[in-house]
mmCIF file of N, CA and C and ligand atoms in Angstrom:
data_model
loop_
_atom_site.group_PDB
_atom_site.id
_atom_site.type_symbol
_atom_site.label_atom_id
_atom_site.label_comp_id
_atom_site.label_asym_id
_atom_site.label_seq_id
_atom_site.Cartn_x
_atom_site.Cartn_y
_atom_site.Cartn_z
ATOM 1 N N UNK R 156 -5.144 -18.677 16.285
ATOM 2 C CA UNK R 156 -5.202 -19.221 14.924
ATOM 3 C C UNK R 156 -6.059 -18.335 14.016
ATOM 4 N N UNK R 157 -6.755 -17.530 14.614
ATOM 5 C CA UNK R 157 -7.394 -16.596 13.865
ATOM 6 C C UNK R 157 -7.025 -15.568 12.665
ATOM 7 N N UNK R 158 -5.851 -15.775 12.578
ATOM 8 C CA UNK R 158 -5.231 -15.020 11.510
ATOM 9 C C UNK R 158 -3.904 -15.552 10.852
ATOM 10 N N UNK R 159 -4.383 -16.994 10.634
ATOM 11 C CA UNK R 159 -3.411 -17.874 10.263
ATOM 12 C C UNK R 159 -3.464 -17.633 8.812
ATOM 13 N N UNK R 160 -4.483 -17.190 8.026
ATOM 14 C CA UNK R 160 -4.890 -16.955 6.519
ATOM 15 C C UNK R 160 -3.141 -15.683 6.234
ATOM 16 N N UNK R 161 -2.905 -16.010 5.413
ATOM 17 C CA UNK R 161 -2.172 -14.669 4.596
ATOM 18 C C UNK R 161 -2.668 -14.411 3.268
ATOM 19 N N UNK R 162 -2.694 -12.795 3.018
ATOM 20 C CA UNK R 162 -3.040 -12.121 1.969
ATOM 21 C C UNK R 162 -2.074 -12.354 0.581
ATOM 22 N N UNK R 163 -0.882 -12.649 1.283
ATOM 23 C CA UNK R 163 0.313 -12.736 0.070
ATOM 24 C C UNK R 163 -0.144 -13.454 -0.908
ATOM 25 N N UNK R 164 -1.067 -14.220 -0.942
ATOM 26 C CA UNK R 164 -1.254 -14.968 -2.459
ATOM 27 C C UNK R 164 -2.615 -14.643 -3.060
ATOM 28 N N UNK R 165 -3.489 -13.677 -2.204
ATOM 29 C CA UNK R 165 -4.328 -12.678 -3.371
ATOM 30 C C UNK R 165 -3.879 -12.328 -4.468
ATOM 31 N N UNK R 166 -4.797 -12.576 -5.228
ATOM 32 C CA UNK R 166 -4.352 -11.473 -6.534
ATOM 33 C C UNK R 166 -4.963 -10.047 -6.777
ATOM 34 N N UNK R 167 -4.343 -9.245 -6.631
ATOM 35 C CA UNK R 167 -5.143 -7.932 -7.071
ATOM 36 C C UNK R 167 -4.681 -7.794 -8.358
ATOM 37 N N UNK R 168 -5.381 -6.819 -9.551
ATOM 38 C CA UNK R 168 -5.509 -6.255 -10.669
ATOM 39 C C UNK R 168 -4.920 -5.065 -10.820
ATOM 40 N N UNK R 169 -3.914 -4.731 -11.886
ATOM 41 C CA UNK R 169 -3.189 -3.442 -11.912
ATOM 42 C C UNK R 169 -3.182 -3.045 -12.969
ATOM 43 N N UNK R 170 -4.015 -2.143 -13.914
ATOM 44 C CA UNK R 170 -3.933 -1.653 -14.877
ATOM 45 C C UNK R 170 -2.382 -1.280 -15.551
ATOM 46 N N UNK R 171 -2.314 -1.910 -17.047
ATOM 47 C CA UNK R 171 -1.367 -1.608 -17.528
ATOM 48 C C UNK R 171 -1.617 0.571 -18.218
ATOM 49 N N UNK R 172 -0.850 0.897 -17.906
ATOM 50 C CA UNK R 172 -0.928 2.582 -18.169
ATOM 51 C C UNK R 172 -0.295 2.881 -19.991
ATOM 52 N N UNK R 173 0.376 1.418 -20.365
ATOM 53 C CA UNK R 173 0.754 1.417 -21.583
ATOM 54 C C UNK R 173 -0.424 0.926 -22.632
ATOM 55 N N UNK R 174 -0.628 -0.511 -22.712
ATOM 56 C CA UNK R 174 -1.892 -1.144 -23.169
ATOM 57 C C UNK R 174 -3.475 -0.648 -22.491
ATOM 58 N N UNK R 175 -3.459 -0.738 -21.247
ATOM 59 C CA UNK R 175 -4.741 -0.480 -20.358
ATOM 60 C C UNK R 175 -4.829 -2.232 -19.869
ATOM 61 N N UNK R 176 -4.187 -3.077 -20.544
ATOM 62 C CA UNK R 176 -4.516 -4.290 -19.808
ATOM 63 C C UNK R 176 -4.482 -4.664 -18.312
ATOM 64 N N UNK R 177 -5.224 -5.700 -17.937
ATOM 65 C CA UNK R 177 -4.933 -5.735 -16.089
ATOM 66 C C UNK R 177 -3.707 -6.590 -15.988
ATOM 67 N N UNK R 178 -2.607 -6.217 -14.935
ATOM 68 C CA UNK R 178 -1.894 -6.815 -14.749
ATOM 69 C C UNK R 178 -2.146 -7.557 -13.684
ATOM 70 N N UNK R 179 -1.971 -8.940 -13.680
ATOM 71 C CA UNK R 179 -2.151 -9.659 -12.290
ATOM 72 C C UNK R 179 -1.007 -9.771 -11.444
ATOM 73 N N UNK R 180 -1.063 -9.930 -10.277
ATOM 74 C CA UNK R 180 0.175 -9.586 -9.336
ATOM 75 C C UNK R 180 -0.459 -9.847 -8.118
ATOM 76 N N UNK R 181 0.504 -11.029 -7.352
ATOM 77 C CA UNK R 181 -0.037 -11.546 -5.913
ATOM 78 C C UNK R 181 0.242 -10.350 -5.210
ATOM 79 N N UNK R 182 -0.597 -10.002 -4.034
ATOM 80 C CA UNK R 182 0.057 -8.777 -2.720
ATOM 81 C C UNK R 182 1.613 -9.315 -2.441
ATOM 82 N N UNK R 183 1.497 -10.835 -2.110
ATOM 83 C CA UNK R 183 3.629 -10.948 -1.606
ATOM 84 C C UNK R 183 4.485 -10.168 -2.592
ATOM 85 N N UNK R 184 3.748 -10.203 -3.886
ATOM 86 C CA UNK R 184 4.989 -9.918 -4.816
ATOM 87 C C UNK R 184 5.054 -8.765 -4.851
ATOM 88 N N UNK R 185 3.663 -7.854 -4.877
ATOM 89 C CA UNK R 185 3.819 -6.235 -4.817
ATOM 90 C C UNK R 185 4.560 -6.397 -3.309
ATOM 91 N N UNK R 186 4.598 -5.763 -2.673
ATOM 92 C CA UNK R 186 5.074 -5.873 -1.207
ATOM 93 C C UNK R 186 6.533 -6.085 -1.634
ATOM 94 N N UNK R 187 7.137 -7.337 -2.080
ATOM 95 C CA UNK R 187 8.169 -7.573 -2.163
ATOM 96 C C UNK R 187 9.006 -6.741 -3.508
ATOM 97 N N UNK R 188 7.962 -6.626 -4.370
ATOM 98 C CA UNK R 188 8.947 -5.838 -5.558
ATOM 99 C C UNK R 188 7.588 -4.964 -6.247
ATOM 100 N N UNK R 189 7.775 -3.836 -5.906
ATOM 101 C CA UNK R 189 6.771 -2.602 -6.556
ATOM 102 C C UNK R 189 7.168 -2.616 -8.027
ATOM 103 N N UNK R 190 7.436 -3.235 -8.930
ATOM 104 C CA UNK R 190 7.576 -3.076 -10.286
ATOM 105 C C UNK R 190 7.245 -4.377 -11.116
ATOM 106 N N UNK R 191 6.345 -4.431 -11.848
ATOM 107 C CA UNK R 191 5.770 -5.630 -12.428
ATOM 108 C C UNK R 191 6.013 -5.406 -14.032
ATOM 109 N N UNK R 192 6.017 -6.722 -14.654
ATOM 110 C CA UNK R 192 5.836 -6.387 -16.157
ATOM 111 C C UNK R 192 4.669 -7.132 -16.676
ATOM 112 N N UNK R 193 4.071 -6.292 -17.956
ATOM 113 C CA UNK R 193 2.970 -6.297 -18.601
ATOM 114 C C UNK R 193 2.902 -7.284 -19.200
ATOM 115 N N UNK R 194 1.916 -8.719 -19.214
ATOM 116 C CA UNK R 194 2.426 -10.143 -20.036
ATOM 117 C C UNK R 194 2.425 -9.258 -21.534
ATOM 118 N N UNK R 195 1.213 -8.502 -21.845
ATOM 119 C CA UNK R 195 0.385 -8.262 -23.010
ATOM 120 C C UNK R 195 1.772 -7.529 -24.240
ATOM 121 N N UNK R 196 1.989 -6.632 -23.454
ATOM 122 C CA UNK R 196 3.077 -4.917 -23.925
ATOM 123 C C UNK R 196 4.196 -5.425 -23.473
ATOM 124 N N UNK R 197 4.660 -6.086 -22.513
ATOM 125 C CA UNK R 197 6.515 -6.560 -21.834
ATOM 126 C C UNK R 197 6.733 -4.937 -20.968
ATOM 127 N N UNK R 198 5.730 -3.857 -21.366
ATOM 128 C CA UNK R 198 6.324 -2.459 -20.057
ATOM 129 C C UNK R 198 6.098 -2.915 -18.837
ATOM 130 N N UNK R 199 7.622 -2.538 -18.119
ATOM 131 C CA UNK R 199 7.756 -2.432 -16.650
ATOM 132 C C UNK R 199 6.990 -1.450 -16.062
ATOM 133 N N UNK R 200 5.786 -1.888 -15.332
ATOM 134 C CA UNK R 200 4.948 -1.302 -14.567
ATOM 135 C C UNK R 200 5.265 -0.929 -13.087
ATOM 136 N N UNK R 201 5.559 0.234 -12.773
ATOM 137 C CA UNK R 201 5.481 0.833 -11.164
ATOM 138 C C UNK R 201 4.601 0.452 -10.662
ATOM 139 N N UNK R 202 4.141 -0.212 -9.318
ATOM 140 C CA UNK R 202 3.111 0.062 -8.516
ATOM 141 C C UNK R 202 3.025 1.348 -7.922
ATOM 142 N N UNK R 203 2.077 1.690 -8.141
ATOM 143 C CA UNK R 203 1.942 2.988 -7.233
ATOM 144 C C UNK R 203 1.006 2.456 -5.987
ATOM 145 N N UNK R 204 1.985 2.977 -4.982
ATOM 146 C CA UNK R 204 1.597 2.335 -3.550
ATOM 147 C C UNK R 204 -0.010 2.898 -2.894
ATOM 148 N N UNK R 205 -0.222 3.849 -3.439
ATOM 149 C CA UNK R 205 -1.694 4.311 -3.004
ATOM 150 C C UNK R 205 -2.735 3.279 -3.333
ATOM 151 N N UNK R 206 -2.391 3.162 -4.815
ATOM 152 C CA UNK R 206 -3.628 2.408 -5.312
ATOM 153 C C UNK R 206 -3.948 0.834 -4.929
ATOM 154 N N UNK R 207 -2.467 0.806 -4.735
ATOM 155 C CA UNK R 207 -2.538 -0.622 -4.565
ATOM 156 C C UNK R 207 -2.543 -0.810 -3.375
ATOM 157 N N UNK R 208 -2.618 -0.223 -2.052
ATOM 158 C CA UNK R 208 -3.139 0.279 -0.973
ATOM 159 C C UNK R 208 -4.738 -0.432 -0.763
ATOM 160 N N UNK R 209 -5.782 0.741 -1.566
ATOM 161 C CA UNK R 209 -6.929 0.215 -2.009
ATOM 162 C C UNK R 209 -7.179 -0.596 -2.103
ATOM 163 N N UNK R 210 -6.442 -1.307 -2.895
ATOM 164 C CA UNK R 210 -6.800 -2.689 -3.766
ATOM 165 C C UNK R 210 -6.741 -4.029 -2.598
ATOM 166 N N UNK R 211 -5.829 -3.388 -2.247
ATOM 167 C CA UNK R 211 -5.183 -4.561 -0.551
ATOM 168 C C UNK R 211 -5.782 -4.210 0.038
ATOM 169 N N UNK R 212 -6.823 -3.251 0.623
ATOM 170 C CA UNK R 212 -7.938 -3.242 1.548
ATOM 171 C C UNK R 212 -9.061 -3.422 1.094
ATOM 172 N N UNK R 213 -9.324 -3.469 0.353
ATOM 173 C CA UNK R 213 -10.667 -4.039 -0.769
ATOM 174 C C UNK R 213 -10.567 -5.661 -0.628
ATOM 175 N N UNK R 214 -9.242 -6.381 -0.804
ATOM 176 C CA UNK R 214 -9.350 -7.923 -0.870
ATOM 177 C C UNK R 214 -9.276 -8.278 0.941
ATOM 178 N N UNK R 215 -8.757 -7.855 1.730
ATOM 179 C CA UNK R 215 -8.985 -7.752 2.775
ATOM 180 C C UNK R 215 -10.191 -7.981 3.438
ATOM 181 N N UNK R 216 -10.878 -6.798 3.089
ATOM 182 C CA UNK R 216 -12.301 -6.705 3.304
ATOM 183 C C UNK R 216 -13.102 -8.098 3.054
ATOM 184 N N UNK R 217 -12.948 -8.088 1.960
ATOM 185 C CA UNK R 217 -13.987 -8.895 1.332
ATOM 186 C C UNK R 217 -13.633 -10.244 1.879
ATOM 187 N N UNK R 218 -12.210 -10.934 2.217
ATOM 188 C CA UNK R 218 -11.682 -11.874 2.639
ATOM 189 C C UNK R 218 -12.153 -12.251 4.384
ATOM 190 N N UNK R 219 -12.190 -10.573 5.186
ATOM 191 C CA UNK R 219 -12.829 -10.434 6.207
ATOM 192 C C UNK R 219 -14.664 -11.206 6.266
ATOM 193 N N UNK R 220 -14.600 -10.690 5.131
ATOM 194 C CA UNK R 220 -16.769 -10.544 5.462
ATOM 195 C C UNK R 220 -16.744 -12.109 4.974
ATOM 196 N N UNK R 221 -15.790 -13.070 4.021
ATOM 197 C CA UNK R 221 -15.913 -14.304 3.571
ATOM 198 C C UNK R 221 -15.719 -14.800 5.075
ATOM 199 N N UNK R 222 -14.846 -14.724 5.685
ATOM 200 C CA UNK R 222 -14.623 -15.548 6.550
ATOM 201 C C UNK R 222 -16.043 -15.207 7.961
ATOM 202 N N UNK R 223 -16.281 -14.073 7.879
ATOM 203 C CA UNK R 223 -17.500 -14.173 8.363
ATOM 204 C C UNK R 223 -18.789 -14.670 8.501
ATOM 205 N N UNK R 224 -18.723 -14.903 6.938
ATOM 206 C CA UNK R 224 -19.975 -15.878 6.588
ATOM 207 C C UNK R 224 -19.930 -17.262 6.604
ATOM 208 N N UNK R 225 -18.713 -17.493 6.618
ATOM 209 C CA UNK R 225 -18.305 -19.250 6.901
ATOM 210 C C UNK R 225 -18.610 -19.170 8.607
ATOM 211 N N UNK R 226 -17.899 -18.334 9.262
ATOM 212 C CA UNK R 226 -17.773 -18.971 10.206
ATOM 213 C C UNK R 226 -19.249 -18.565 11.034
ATOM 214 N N UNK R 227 -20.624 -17.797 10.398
ATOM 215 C CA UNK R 227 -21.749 -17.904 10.919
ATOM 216 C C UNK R 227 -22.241 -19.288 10.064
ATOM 217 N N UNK R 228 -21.654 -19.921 8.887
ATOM 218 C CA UNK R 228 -22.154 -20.946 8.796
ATOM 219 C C UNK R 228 -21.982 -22.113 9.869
ATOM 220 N N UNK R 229 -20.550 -22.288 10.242
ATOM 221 C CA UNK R 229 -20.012 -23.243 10.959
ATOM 222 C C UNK R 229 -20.851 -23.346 12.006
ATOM 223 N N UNK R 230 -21.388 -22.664 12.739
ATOM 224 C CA UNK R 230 -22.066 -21.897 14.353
ATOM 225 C C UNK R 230 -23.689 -23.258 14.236
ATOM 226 N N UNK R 231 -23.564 -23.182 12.830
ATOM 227 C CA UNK R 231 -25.083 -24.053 13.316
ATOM 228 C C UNK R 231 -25.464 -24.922 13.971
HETATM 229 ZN ZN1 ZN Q 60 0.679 -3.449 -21.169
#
């Protein structure tokens, strides 16, 4: 059961390259469709898979070290 959590409904942040605004976008949906649109501008945004790479090991992480700290809470 240890890895019953899924990432698919993180949100990571994707800079719009038209406006500069952040685009929000769950990991399922990048994963499932690398092209997002901008609420702000309406431009169809590419993911570029590197960055958003990063970004998915960054929420990972941090999702890792959360569940770490719960579960040294639980231990008491
Ligand atoms: Zn935009």
């Amino acid at each position: 059961m240890g890895d019953s959590f899924s990432l698919d409904n993180e949100k990571i942040q994707v800079p719009c390259p038209n406006c500069s605004k952040g685009i929000e976008v769950t990991i399922g949906q990048a994963k499932r469709n690398p092209s997002v649109q901008c609420r702000s501008c309406r431009q169809t945004v590419k993911l570029d898979a590197t960055q958003m790479k990063k970004q998915i090991d960054a929420v990972e992480k941090s999702v890792r070290d959360l569940q770490r700290q719960l579960g040294n809470m639980f231990k008491k």
